[in-house]
Coordinates of C-alpha atoms and ligand atoms in Angstrom, one line a residue:
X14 CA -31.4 -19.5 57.9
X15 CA -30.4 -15.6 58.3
X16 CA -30.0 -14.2 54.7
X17 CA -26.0 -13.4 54.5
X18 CA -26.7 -9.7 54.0
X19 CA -27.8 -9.8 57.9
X20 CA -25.5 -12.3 59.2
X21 CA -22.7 -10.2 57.4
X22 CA -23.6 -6.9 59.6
X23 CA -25.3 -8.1 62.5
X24 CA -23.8 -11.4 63.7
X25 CA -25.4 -11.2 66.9
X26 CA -28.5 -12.7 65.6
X27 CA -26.4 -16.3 64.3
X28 CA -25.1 -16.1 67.9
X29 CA -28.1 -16.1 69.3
X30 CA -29.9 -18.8 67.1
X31 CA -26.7 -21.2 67.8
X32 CA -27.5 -20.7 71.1
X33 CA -30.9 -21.7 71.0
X34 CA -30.0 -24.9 69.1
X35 CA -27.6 -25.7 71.7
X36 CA -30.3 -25.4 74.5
X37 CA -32.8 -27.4 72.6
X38 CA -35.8 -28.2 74.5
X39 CA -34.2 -26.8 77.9
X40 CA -35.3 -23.8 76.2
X41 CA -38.8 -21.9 76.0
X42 CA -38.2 -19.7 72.3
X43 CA -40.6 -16.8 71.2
X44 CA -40.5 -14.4 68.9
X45 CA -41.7 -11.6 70.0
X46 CA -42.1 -9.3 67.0
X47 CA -40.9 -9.6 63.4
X48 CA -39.4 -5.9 62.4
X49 CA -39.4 -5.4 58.7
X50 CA -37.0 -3.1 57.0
X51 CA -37.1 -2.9 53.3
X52 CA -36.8 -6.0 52.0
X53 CA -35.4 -7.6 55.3
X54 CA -37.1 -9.3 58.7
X55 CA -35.5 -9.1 61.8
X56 CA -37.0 -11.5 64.5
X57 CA -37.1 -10.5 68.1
X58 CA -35.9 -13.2 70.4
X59 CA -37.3 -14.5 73.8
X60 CA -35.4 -17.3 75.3
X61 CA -36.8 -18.6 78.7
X62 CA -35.6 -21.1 80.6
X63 CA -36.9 -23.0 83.7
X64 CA -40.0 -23.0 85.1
X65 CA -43.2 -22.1 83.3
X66 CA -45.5 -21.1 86.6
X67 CA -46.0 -17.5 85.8
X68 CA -46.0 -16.3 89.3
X69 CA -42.4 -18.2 89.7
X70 CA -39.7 -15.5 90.9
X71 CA -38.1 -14.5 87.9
X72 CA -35.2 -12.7 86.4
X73 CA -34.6 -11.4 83.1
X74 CA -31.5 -10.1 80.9
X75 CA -32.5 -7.7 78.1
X76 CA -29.6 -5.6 76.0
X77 CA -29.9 -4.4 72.4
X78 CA -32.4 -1.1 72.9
X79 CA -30.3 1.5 71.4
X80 CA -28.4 0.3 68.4
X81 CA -24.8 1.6 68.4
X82 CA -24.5 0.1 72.0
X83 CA -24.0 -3.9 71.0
X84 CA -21.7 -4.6 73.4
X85 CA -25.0 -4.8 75.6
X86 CA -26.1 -7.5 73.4
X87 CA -22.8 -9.2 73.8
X88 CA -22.7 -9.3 77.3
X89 CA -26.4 -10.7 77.4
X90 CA -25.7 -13.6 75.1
X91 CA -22.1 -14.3 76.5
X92 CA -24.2 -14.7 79.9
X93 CA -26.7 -16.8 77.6
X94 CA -23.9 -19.1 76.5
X95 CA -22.4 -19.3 79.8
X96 CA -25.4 -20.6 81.5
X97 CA -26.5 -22.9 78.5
X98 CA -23.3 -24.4 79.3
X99 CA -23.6 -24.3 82.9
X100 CA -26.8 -26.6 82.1
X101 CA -24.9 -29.6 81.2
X102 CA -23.4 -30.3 84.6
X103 CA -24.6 -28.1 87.0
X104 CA -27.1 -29.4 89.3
X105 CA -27.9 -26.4 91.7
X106 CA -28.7 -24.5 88.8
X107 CA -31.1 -27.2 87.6
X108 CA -32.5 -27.0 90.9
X109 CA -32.9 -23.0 91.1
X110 CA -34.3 -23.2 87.5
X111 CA -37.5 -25.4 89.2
X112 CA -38.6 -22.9 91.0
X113 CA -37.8 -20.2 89.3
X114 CA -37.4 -18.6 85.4
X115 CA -34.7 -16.5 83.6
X116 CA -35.8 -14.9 80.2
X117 CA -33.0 -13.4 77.9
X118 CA -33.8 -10.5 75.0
X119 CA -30.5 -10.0 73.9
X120 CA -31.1 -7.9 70.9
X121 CA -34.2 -5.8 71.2
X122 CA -33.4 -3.4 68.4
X123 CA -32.4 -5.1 65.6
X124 CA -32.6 -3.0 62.6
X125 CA -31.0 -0.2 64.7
X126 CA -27.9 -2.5 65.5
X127 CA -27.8 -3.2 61.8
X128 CA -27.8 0.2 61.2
X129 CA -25.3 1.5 63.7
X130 CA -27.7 3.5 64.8
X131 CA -29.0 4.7 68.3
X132 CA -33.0 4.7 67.0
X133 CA -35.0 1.7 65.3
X134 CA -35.4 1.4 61.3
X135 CA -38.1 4.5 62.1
X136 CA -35.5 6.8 63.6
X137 CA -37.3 6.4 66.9
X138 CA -35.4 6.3 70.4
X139 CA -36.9 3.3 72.2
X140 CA -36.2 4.5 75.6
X141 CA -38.0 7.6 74.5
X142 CA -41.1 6.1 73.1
X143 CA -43.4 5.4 75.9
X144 CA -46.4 7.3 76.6
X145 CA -45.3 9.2 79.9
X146 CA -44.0 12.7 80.4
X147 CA -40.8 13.6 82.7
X148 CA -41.9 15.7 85.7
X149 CA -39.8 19.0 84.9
X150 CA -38.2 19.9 82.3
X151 CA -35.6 17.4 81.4
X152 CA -32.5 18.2 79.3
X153 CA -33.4 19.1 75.4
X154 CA -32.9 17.3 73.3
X155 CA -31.4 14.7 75.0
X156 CA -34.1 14.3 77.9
X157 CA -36.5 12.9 74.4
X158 CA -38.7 15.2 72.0
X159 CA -41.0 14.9 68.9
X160 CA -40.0 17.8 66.7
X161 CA -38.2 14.8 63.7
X162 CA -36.7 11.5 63.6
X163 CA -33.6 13.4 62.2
X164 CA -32.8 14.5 65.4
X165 CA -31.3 12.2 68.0
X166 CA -33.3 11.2 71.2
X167 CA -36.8 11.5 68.9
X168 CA -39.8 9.9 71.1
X169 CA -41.9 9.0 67.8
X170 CA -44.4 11.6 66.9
X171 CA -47.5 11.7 69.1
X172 CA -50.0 10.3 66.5
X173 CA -48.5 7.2 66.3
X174 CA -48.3 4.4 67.9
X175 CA -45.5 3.0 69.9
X176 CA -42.9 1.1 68.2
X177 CA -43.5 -2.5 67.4
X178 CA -39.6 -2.9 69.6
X179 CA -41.4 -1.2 72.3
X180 CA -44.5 -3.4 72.3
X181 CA -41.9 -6.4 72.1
X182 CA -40.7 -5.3 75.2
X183 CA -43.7 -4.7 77.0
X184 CA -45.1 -7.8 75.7
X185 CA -42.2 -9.9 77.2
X186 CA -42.9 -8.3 81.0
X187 CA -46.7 -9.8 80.8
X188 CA -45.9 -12.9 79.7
X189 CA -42.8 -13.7 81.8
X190 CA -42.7 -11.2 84.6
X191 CA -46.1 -9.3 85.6
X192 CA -47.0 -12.1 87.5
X193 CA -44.0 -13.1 89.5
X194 CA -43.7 -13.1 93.4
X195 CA -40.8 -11.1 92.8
X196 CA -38.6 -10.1 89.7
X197 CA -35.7 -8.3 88.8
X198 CA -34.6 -7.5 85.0
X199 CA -31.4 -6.4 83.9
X200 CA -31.6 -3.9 80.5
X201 CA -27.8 -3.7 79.2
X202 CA -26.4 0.0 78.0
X203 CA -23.4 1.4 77.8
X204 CA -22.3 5.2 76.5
X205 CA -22.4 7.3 79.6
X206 CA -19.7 8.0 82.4
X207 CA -16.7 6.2 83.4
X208 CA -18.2 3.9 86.1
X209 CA -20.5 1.1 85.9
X210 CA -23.9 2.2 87.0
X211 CA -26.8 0.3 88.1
X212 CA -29.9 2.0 87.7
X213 CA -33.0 1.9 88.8
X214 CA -36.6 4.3 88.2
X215 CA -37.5 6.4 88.3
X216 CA -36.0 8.2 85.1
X217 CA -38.9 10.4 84.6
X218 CA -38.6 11.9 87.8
X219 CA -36.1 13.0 91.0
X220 CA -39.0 11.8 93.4
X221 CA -38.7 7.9 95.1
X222 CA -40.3 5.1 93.5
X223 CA -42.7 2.8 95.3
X224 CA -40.1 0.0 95.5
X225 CA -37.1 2.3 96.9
X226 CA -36.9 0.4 100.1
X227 CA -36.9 -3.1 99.0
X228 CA -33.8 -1.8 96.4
X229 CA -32.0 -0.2 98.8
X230 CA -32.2 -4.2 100.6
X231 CA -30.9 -5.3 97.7
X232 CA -28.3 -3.1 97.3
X233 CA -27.3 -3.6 101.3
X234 CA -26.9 -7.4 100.5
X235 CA -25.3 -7.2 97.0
X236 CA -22.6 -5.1 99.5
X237 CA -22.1 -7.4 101.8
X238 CA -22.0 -10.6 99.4
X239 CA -19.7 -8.8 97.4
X240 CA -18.0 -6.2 99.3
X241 CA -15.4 -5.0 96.5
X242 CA -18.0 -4.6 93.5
X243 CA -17.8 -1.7 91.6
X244 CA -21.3 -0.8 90.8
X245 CA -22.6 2.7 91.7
X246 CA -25.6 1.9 92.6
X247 CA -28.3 5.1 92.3
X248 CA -31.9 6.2 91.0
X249 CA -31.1 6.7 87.3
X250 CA -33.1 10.5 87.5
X251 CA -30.0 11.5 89.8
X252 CA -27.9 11.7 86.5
X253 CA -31.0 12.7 84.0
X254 CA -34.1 12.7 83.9
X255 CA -36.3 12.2 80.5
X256 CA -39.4 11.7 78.7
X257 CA -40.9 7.9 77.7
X258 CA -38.5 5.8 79.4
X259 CA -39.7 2.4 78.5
X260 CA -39.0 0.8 82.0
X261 CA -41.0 3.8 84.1
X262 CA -44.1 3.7 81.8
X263 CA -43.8 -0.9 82.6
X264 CA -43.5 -0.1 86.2
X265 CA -46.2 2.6 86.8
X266 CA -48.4 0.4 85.0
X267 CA -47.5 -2.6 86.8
X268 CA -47.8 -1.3 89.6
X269 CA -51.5 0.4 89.1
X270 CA -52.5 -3.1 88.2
X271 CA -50.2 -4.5 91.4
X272 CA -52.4 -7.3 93.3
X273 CA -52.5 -7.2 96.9
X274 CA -50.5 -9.9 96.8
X275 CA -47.3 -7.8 97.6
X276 CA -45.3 -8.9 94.4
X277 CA -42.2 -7.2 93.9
X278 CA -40.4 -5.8 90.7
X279 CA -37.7 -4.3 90.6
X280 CA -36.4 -3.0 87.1
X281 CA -32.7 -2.3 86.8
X282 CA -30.5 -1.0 83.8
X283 CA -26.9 -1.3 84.0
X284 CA -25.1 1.7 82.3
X285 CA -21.4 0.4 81.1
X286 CA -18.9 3.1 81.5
X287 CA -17.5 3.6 78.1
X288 CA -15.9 6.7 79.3
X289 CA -12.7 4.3 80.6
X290 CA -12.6 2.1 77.6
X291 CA -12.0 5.3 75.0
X292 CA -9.5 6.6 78.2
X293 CA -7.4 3.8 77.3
X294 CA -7.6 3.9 73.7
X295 CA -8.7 7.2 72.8
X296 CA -8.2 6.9 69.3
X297 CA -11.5 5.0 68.8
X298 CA -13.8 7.8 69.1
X299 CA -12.8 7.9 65.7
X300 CA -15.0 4.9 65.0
X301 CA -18.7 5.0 64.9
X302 CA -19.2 2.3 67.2
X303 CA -16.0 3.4 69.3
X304 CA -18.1 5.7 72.2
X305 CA -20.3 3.0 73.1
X306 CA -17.8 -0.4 72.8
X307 CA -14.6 -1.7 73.6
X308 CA -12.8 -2.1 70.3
X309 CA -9.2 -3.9 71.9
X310 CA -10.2 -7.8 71.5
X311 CA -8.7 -8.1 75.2
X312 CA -10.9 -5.2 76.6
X313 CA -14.2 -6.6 75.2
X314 CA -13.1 -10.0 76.6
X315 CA -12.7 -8.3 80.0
X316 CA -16.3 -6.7 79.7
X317 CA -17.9 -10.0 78.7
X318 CA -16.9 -11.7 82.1
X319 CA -16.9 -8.5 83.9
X320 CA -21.3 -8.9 85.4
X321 CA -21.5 -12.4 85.6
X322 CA -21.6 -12.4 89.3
X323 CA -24.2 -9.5 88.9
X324 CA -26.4 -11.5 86.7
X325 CA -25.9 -14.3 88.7
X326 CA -26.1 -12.8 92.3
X327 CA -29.9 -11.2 91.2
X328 CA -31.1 -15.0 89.8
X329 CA -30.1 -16.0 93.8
X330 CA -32.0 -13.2 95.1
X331 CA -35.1 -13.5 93.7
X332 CA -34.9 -17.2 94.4
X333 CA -34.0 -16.4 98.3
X334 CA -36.3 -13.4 99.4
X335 CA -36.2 -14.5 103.0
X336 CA -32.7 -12.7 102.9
X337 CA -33.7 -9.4 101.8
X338 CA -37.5 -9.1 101.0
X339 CA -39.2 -10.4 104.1
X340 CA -38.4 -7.8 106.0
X341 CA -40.1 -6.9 109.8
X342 CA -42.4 -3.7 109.8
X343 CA -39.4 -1.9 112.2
X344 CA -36.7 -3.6 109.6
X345 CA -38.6 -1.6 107.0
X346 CA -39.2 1.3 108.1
X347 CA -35.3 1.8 109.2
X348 CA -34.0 0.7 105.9
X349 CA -36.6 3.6 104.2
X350 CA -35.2 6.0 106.6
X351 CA -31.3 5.3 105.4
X352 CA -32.6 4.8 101.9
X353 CA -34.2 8.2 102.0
X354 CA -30.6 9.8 103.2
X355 CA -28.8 7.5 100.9
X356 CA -30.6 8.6 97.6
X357 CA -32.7 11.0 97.7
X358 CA -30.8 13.2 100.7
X359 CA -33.7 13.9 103.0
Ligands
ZN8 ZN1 -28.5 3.1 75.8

């Protein structure tokens, strides 16, 4: 039971737990952390669903890191309740989920989504917090800092440790994730631009990341699949770069650790463009919450259906790598070359 001073603020959280009843034992549950703030506890969800073989392909939907940005969180559990739905008839996706996983954190950042806040109950930015340093000099104090938690953007102060959301997080790649053949996740933001931007790292840094090839192969076939998407589709350091993004630090670490195997991961962040929604109805930049979400009831209807075929289009690709991963050495080293030119203009 949620105590009704949560469930008044922050429905999300009954959502999520109806869910979860509704899946019943289709459904793998953890709790990742427990986040205590004053007298209240805010558990941090894990539902996984399929298969259990931890070097499965996998894919996973996370939303909920930065607290004023719900609508994230409601486009992860409106996926969450489509596909638990899906479940009760549809055979191909009973079939995909053999052989492969999906893993949903809707609401990383609980207390901060209480709150209405950007930062956790500590007043830390989580996609700040990691222990890793932008090359440069990113953009103060946006780009993330350490001077107070009064401040927005705050990284945590170096003494500590990092945030118990943060450790959730990084806890959920190990167990579902670090092992895959290959995996994509999705992290769910919205706040910045007027397009819908898919991102991927580095964010610490202007330079390529190791993977920059085998996303650019993605990106070739998400275009062809889906030739009228409206995804911009770009390293996220093209826009900013900044210190302790939580998704860098999993990668470079991943990677160091990366088997000669040849697993793949590929960690994306869609960026919402609220710029349009407040466009349309400007007089909600009045509202706290009115930057970051659609207010209208038919505009956050329209953003709740508005990735499904994202979300759904990277389960089939990490299920089908033939398509896009297996690529021939001269296949490769072409698509680097237009990648190169594409992104990073050389
Ligand atoms: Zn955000």
């Amino acid at each position: 039971m949620i105590p009704i001073e949560i469930e008044k603020k922050l429905p999300e959280l009954a959502n999520i737990e109806r869910v979860i009843d509704s899946l019943g034992d289709q459904a793998h549950v953890e709790i990742l952390e427990t986040i205590r703030y004053k007298d209240l506890e805010f558990p941090i969800h894990a539902i996984v669903l399929g298969t259990q073989d931890p070097e499965a392909p996998s894919v996973g939907y996370y939303g909920g890191v930065h607290g004023l940005e719900r609508i994230g969180s409601k486009v992860v559990i409106a996926y969450l309740e489509t596909i638990s739905q899906l479940l009760t008839w549809d055979d191909t996706l009973h079939d995909r989920l053999k052989e492969t996983r999906m893993v949903f954190v809707p609401l990383l950042n609980p207390v901060g989504t209480f709150l209405k806040r950007r930062a956790n109950g500590n007043g830390v930015d989580l996609m700040r917090n990691a222990p890793i340093l932008a090359k440069g000099v990113p953009l103060f104090p946006m780009g993330g800092h350490r001077l107070s938690p009064k401040l927005p953007w705050f990284r945590g102060y170096l003494k500590n440790e990092i945030e118990l959301e943060s450790k959730a997080l990084l806890n959920a790649f190990q167990k579902f994730h670090a092992q895959s053949q290959q995996s994509i996740t999705i992290d769910v933001h919205s706040g910045f631009g007027a397009i819908d931007r898919l991102w991927f790292p580095y964010a610490k840094t202007v330079e390529p990341f190791p993977e920059y090839p085998e996303m650019y192969s993605l990106k070739t076939l998400f275009d062809r699949s889906y030739a009228n998407h409206f995804y911009r589709i770009e390293p996220q350091a093209r826009q900013y770069t900044t210190h302790g993004d939580l998704w860098d630090y999993i990668y470079d670490s991943y990677f160091e650790k990366k088997n000669e195997v040849g697993n793949y991961f590929l960690p994306l962040t869609l960026e919402m463009g609220s710029w349009m929604w407040i466009k349309k109805n400007p007089r909600q930049i009045f509202n706290v919450l009115g930057p970051f979400n659609p207010i209208l009831p038919h505009r956050r209807q329209r953003i709740l259906r508005r990735h499904i075929t994202l979300f759904d289009f990277v389960h089939r690709a990490v299920h089908s790598p033939e398509s896009w991963l297996k690529m021939s050495f001269e296949h490769k080293k072409a698509l680097e070359q237009e990648a190169l030119e594409y992104w990073y203009g050389r």
